[in-house]
Amino acid sequence: MRVLPAAQLVERIRELALEANRVLPGPVLRALKEGRDREPLPLARSVLEDLLENARIAREESLPLCQDCGLAVVFLSWGQEVLLEGSSLREAVDEGVRRAYREGYLRKSVVTDPLFDRINTGDNTPSVIHLESVPGDRVEITVAPKGMGSENMSRIALLRPADGEEGVLDFLVEAARAAGPNPCPPVVLGAAVGGNFETVALEAKKALLRPLGQPHRDPRYAALEAEALRRINALGIGPGGYGGATTALAVHLSCLPTHIAGMPAAVNFCCHALRHASGVL
């Protein structure tokens, strides 16, 4: 059994929350540059150039990539041989988030009650924690701040098995069409089919964590991703909603086993700032 002091988890969460808010992952930068280089519309090229410049400034000056520093979503793959000592898991994760948002001057956007009081908690906690128990003595951590502009455009549908591939494609393309400029395109679509009402939504969010543009390992799903991306970019919404050929940078589609009578589907939008940072303890 390995004992992990809570202070180490707090510090690693703090570091990753700061990194995720300040540094755009390399594959995202490459996709933005590729989109800029092939974009036919001058205004769309200008928007993509601005996004690249924004990423450079954020990285070099340790500033947030976006004024919406997001709800802190934390994914933990926790080795079964690791014992956390000194606090509860919730306390340690939230303390790491609290320190990052305070020390990094990141916008705090969490309210206590969703409907009536809506009083800001003042420290961007509580965070959202997704915990998976795995073999071994390591803890793998991913912190993924999620802004609400793109989150608000996400969708879930309980499709019928008979809807098939075209049903899934229609769902993804229509979701992008309805979202329009609201999720701050160019977007990344995390999508999933299968599971049930609650698991398909989580799987769609987890799909956003795949390295940008990495195709599904099953060539049939990879072909669906490519076709969905082609159709979405053909909508002409473009960067910032000003028109152009770069409405989406990627579509990541995951699949889950499901019941014979159903085919749940979900899409979780993310803006161009596909923010996440990972580490191991």
Short mmCIF file of C-alpha atoms in Angstrom, two decimals:
data_model
loop_
_atom_site.label_atom_id
_atom_site.label_comp_id
_atom_site.label_asym_id
_atom_site.label_seq_id
_atom_site.Cartn_x
_atom_site.Cartn_y
_atom_site.Cartn_z
CA MET A 1 0.00 0.00 0.00
CA ARG A 2 1.30 3.46 -0.92
CA VAL A 3 0.41 6.44 1.26
CA LEU A 4 -0.18 9.71 -0.61
CA PRO A 5 -0.17 12.86 1.56
CA ALA A 6 -3.16 15.05 0.72
CA ALA A 7 -0.83 18.06 0.43
CA GLN A 8 0.77 16.49 -2.68
CA LEU A 9 -2.61 16.04 -4.34
CA VAL A 10 -3.60 19.62 -3.46
CA GLU A 11 -0.41 20.99 -5.03
CA ARG A 12 -0.72 18.89 -8.21
CA ILE A 13 -4.34 19.95 -8.72
CA ARG A 14 -3.29 23.59 -8.24
CA GLU A 15 -0.52 23.28 -10.84
CA LEU A 16 -2.73 21.55 -13.40
CA ALA A 17 -5.62 24.00 -12.96
CA LEU A 18 -3.26 26.91 -13.63
CA GLU A 19 -1.64 25.19 -16.61
CA ALA A 20 -4.98 24.26 -18.17
CA ASN A 21 -6.22 27.84 -17.96
CA ARG A 22 -3.05 29.33 -19.43
CA VAL A 23 -1.56 26.91 -21.98
CA LEU A 24 -3.41 25.68 -25.06
CA PRO A 25 -2.37 22.10 -25.92
CA GLY A 26 -0.01 21.71 -28.87
CA PRO A 27 -2.42 19.71 -31.09
CA VAL A 28 -5.00 22.51 -30.74
CA LEU A 29 -2.45 25.13 -31.77
CA ARG A 30 -1.51 23.05 -34.81
CA ALA A 31 -5.17 22.66 -35.81
CA LEU A 32 -5.74 26.41 -35.54
CA LYS A 33 -2.68 27.09 -37.71
CA GLU A 34 -3.82 24.55 -40.29
CA GLY A 35 -7.29 26.08 -40.30
CA ARG A 36 -5.84 29.56 -40.78
CA ASP A 37 -3.64 28.43 -43.67
CA ARG A 38 -6.50 26.82 -45.60
CA GLU A 39 -9.24 29.29 -44.70
CA PRO A 40 -10.54 31.05 -47.87
CA LEU A 41 -12.21 34.04 -46.18
CA PRO A 42 -9.97 36.92 -45.01
CA LEU A 43 -12.15 37.70 -41.98
CA ALA A 44 -12.13 34.07 -40.87
CA ARG A 45 -8.33 33.95 -41.26
CA SER A 46 -8.09 37.08 -39.15
CA VAL A 47 -10.15 35.52 -36.35
CA LEU A 48 -7.95 32.41 -36.33
CA GLU A 49 -4.84 34.60 -36.25
CA ASP A 50 -6.28 36.46 -33.26
CA LEU A 51 -6.90 33.18 -31.45
CA LEU A 52 -3.30 32.11 -32.04
CA GLU A 53 -2.02 35.46 -30.79
CA ASN A 54 -4.24 35.20 -27.73
CA ALA A 55 -2.80 31.76 -26.98
CA ARG A 56 0.76 33.10 -27.31
CA ILE A 57 0.12 35.99 -24.92
CA ALA A 58 -1.62 33.72 -22.38
CA ARG A 59 1.28 31.26 -22.43
CA GLU A 60 4.10 33.81 -22.30
CA GLU A 61 2.53 36.12 -19.71
CA SER A 62 0.79 33.45 -17.59
CA LEU A 63 -2.66 34.88 -18.23
CA PRO A 64 -6.00 33.07 -18.67
CA LEU A 65 -6.82 31.99 -22.21
CA CYS A 66 -10.40 33.19 -21.70
CA GLN A 67 -12.27 35.39 -19.28
CA ASP A 68 -14.52 32.41 -18.53
CA CYS A 69 -12.13 30.26 -16.51
CA GLY A 70 -14.74 27.56 -16.33
CA LEU A 71 -16.13 25.08 -13.90
CA ALA A 72 -13.21 22.90 -12.76
CA VAL A 73 -13.85 19.34 -13.96
CA VAL A 74 -11.35 16.87 -12.49
CA PHE A 75 -10.87 13.32 -13.78
CA LEU A 76 -9.02 10.92 -11.44
CA SER A 77 -7.83 7.40 -12.23
CA TRP A 78 -7.00 6.25 -8.72
CA GLY A 79 -4.77 3.22 -8.17
CA GLN A 80 -6.26 0.72 -5.75
CA GLU A 81 -2.97 0.56 -3.84
CA VAL A 82 -2.96 4.30 -3.03
CA LEU A 83 -4.24 5.55 0.32
CA LEU A 84 -4.90 9.29 0.65
CA GLU A 85 -3.76 10.59 4.03
CA GLY A 86 -4.62 13.90 5.69
CA SER A 87 -8.00 14.83 4.23
CA SER A 88 -10.86 13.53 2.15
CA LEU A 89 -10.55 13.37 -1.61
CA ARG A 90 -13.18 16.10 -2.04
CA GLU A 91 -11.38 18.40 0.40
CA ALA A 92 -8.01 17.93 -1.31
CA VAL A 93 -9.29 18.47 -4.85
CA ASP A 94 -11.31 21.53 -3.94
CA GLU A 95 -8.40 23.04 -2.02
CA GLY A 96 -6.16 22.65 -5.08
CA VAL A 97 -8.79 24.32 -7.27
CA ARG A 98 -9.31 27.05 -4.66
CA ARG A 99 -5.60 27.91 -4.54
CA ALA A 100 -5.23 27.96 -8.32
CA TYR A 101 -8.17 30.27 -8.89
CA ARG A 102 -7.06 32.60 -6.10
CA GLU A 103 -3.34 32.71 -6.92
CA GLY A 104 -3.84 32.84 -10.69
CA TYR A 105 -6.51 35.57 -10.53
CA LEU A 106 -8.82 33.27 -12.47
CA ARG A 107 -12.48 34.22 -12.69
CA LYS A 108 -14.61 32.48 -10.09
CA SER A 109 -17.91 31.42 -11.63
CA VAL A 110 -19.57 28.91 -9.28
CA VAL A 111 -22.83 29.82 -7.53
CA THR A 112 -24.27 28.04 -4.50
CA ASP A 113 -27.86 27.63 -5.71
CA PRO A 114 -28.74 27.22 -9.38
CA LEU A 115 -32.25 28.70 -9.27
CA PHE A 116 -32.93 31.16 -6.44
CA ASP A 117 -30.01 32.72 -4.55
CA ARG A 118 -27.20 32.21 -7.11
CA ILE A 119 -24.59 33.52 -4.67
CA ASN A 120 -20.99 33.12 -5.86
CA THR A 121 -18.99 30.73 -3.68
CA GLY A 122 -15.99 33.03 -4.13
CA ASP A 123 -13.40 30.33 -4.87
CA ASN A 124 -14.74 28.37 -7.87
CA THR A 125 -15.57 25.34 -5.76
CA PRO A 126 -17.06 22.84 -5.49
CA SER A 127 -15.37 21.26 -8.47
CA VAL A 128 -16.82 18.38 -10.49
CA ILE A 129 -14.98 15.13 -9.73
CA HIS A 130 -15.08 11.96 -11.85
CA LEU A 131 -13.30 9.13 -10.04
CA GLU A 132 -12.33 5.76 -11.50
CA SER A 133 -10.64 3.04 -9.45
CA VAL A 134 -7.88 1.24 -11.39
CA PRO A 135 -5.17 -1.31 -10.56
CA GLY A 136 -1.77 -0.08 -9.40
CA ASP A 137 -0.16 2.53 -7.18
CA ARG A 138 -0.47 5.65 -9.36
CA VAL A 139 -2.96 8.47 -9.53
CA GLU A 140 -3.57 9.96 -12.97
CA ILE A 141 -5.16 13.42 -12.95
CA THR A 142 -6.70 15.57 -15.65
CA VAL A 143 -8.07 19.02 -14.88
CA ALA A 144 -10.41 20.32 -17.58
CA PRO A 145 -11.90 23.79 -16.94
CA LYS A 146 -15.20 23.94 -18.86
CA GLY A 147 -16.71 27.27 -19.83
CA MET A 148 -20.48 27.55 -19.92
CA GLY A 149 -20.79 29.20 -23.33
CA SER A 150 -19.98 25.94 -25.08
CA GLU A 151 -21.47 23.72 -22.37
CA ASN A 152 -24.86 25.40 -22.86
CA MET A 153 -24.95 24.20 -26.48
CA SER A 154 -24.50 20.52 -25.60
CA ARG A 155 -27.27 18.07 -26.41
CA ILE A 156 -28.52 14.58 -25.60
CA ALA A 157 -30.95 12.50 -27.65
CA LEU A 158 -32.44 9.06 -27.16
CA LEU A 159 -32.23 7.82 -30.72
CA ARG A 160 -33.72 4.57 -31.97
CA PRO A 161 -31.48 1.74 -33.15
CA ALA A 162 -33.14 2.01 -36.56
CA ASP A 163 -31.84 5.58 -36.91
CA GLY A 164 -28.41 4.12 -37.65
CA GLU A 165 -25.38 6.03 -38.89
CA GLU A 166 -27.40 8.73 -40.64
CA GLY A 167 -29.36 9.35 -37.47
CA VAL A 168 -26.16 9.95 -35.53
CA LEU A 169 -24.76 12.20 -38.26
CA ASP A 170 -27.99 14.19 -38.46
CA PHE A 171 -27.97 14.63 -34.67
CA LEU A 172 -24.38 15.95 -34.63
CA VAL A 173 -24.78 18.26 -37.61
CA GLU A 174 -28.10 19.67 -36.41
CA ALA A 175 -26.61 20.30 -32.96
CA ALA A 176 -23.79 22.28 -34.58
CA ARG A 177 -26.23 24.16 -36.82
CA ALA A 178 -28.45 25.08 -33.86
CA ALA A 179 -25.44 26.15 -31.78
CA GLY A 180 -24.29 28.55 -34.50
CA PRO A 181 -21.80 31.10 -33.15
CA ASN A 182 -22.77 30.62 -29.49
CA PRO A 183 -20.09 28.07 -28.47
CA CYS A 184 -17.30 30.35 -29.84
CA PRO A 185 -16.26 28.41 -32.95
CA PRO A 186 -14.11 26.85 -34.16
CA VAL A 187 -15.38 24.16 -31.83
CA VAL A 188 -14.45 20.63 -30.89
CA LEU A 189 -17.31 18.15 -30.55
CA GLY A 190 -17.01 15.40 -27.99
CA ALA A 191 -19.71 12.89 -28.88
CA ALA A 192 -20.86 9.47 -27.76
CA VAL A 193 -23.41 6.82 -28.63
CA GLY A 194 -24.59 3.96 -26.43
CA GLY A 195 -24.76 3.51 -22.68
CA ASN A 196 -27.80 5.13 -21.11
CA PHE A 197 -29.09 8.61 -20.28
CA GLU A 198 -26.38 9.54 -17.80
CA THR A 199 -23.36 7.58 -19.07
CA VAL A 200 -23.56 8.79 -22.66
CA ALA A 201 -23.25 12.42 -21.55
CA LEU A 202 -20.15 11.71 -19.46
CA GLU A 203 -18.60 9.69 -22.27
CA ALA A 204 -19.12 12.61 -24.65
CA LYS A 205 -17.25 14.90 -22.26
CA LYS A 206 -14.44 12.38 -21.86
CA ALA A 207 -14.14 12.22 -25.66
CA LEU A 208 -12.94 15.83 -25.58
CA LEU A 209 -9.84 14.66 -23.72
CA ARG A 210 -8.61 12.53 -26.61
CA PRO A 211 -5.60 14.13 -28.37
CA LEU A 212 -7.13 16.51 -30.90
CA GLY A 213 -7.82 14.87 -34.23
CA GLN A 214 -6.80 11.39 -33.12
CA PRO A 215 -9.30 9.12 -34.91
CA HIS A 216 -11.33 6.41 -33.22
CA ARG A 217 -9.53 3.07 -33.19
CA ASP A 218 -12.47 1.43 -34.99
CA PRO A 219 -12.32 2.55 -38.65
CA ARG A 220 -16.13 2.62 -38.89
CA TYR A 221 -16.37 5.17 -36.09
CA ALA A 222 -13.36 7.04 -37.49
CA ALA A 223 -15.22 7.35 -40.81
CA LEU A 224 -18.27 8.74 -38.97
CA GLU A 225 -16.05 11.31 -37.24
CA ALA A 226 -14.57 12.43 -40.55
CA GLU A 227 -17.95 12.70 -42.25
CA ALA A 228 -19.48 14.61 -39.33
CA LEU A 229 -16.55 17.05 -39.42
CA ARG A 230 -16.95 17.53 -43.18
CA ARG A 231 -20.68 18.22 -42.91
CA ILE A 232 -20.30 20.57 -39.95
CA ASN A 233 -17.60 22.62 -41.67
CA ALA A 234 -19.82 22.76 -44.77
CA LEU A 235 -22.38 24.71 -42.69
CA GLY A 236 -20.25 27.81 -43.19
CA ILE A 237 -20.64 29.14 -39.63
CA GLY A 238 -16.90 29.69 -39.45
CA PRO A 239 -14.57 31.16 -36.80
CA GLY A 240 -16.45 33.45 -34.45
CA GLY A 241 -19.58 32.87 -36.50
CA TYR A 242 -18.36 35.21 -39.26
CA GLY A 243 -18.49 32.57 -41.97
CA GLY A 244 -15.77 30.37 -43.38
CA ALA A 245 -14.65 26.78 -43.68
CA THR A 246 -13.47 26.20 -40.08
CA THR A 247 -16.54 25.75 -37.91
CA ALA A 248 -15.08 22.72 -36.12
CA LEU A 249 -11.52 21.55 -35.52
CA ALA A 250 -12.44 17.94 -34.78
CA VAL A 251 -15.21 15.49 -33.92
CA HIS A 252 -14.32 12.84 -31.35
CA LEU A 253 -16.93 10.06 -31.21
CA SER A 254 -16.92 7.38 -28.51
CA CYS A 255 -19.16 4.35 -28.12
CA LEU A 256 -20.54 2.36 -25.18
CA PRO A 257 -22.44 -0.94 -24.91
CA THR A 258 -26.17 -0.28 -24.63
CA HIS A 259 -29.60 -1.90 -24.32
CA ILE A 260 -31.07 -3.65 -27.38
CA ALA A 261 -33.99 -1.18 -27.47
CA GLY A 262 -32.02 2.07 -27.43
CA MET A 263 -29.24 4.18 -28.90
CA PRO A 264 -28.58 7.19 -26.66
CA ALA A 265 -26.45 9.92 -28.21
CA ALA A 266 -24.81 13.01 -26.74
CA VAL A 267 -22.61 15.84 -27.90
CA ASN A 268 -20.55 18.05 -25.61
CA PHE A 269 -19.29 21.20 -27.32
CA CYS A 270 -16.02 22.89 -26.44
CA CYS A 271 -14.81 26.17 -27.88
CA HIS A 272 -11.42 26.41 -29.59
CA ALA A 273 -9.82 26.66 -26.11
CA LEU A 274 -9.85 22.91 -25.50
CA ARG A 275 -8.39 23.39 -22.02
CA HIS A 276 -7.04 20.48 -20.05
CA ALA A 277 -3.81 19.47 -18.35
CA SER A 278 -2.77 16.05 -17.07
CA GLY A 279 -0.29 14.70 -14.57
CA VAL A 280 0.60 11.66 -12.47
CA LEU A 281 1.30 11.17 -8.78
#
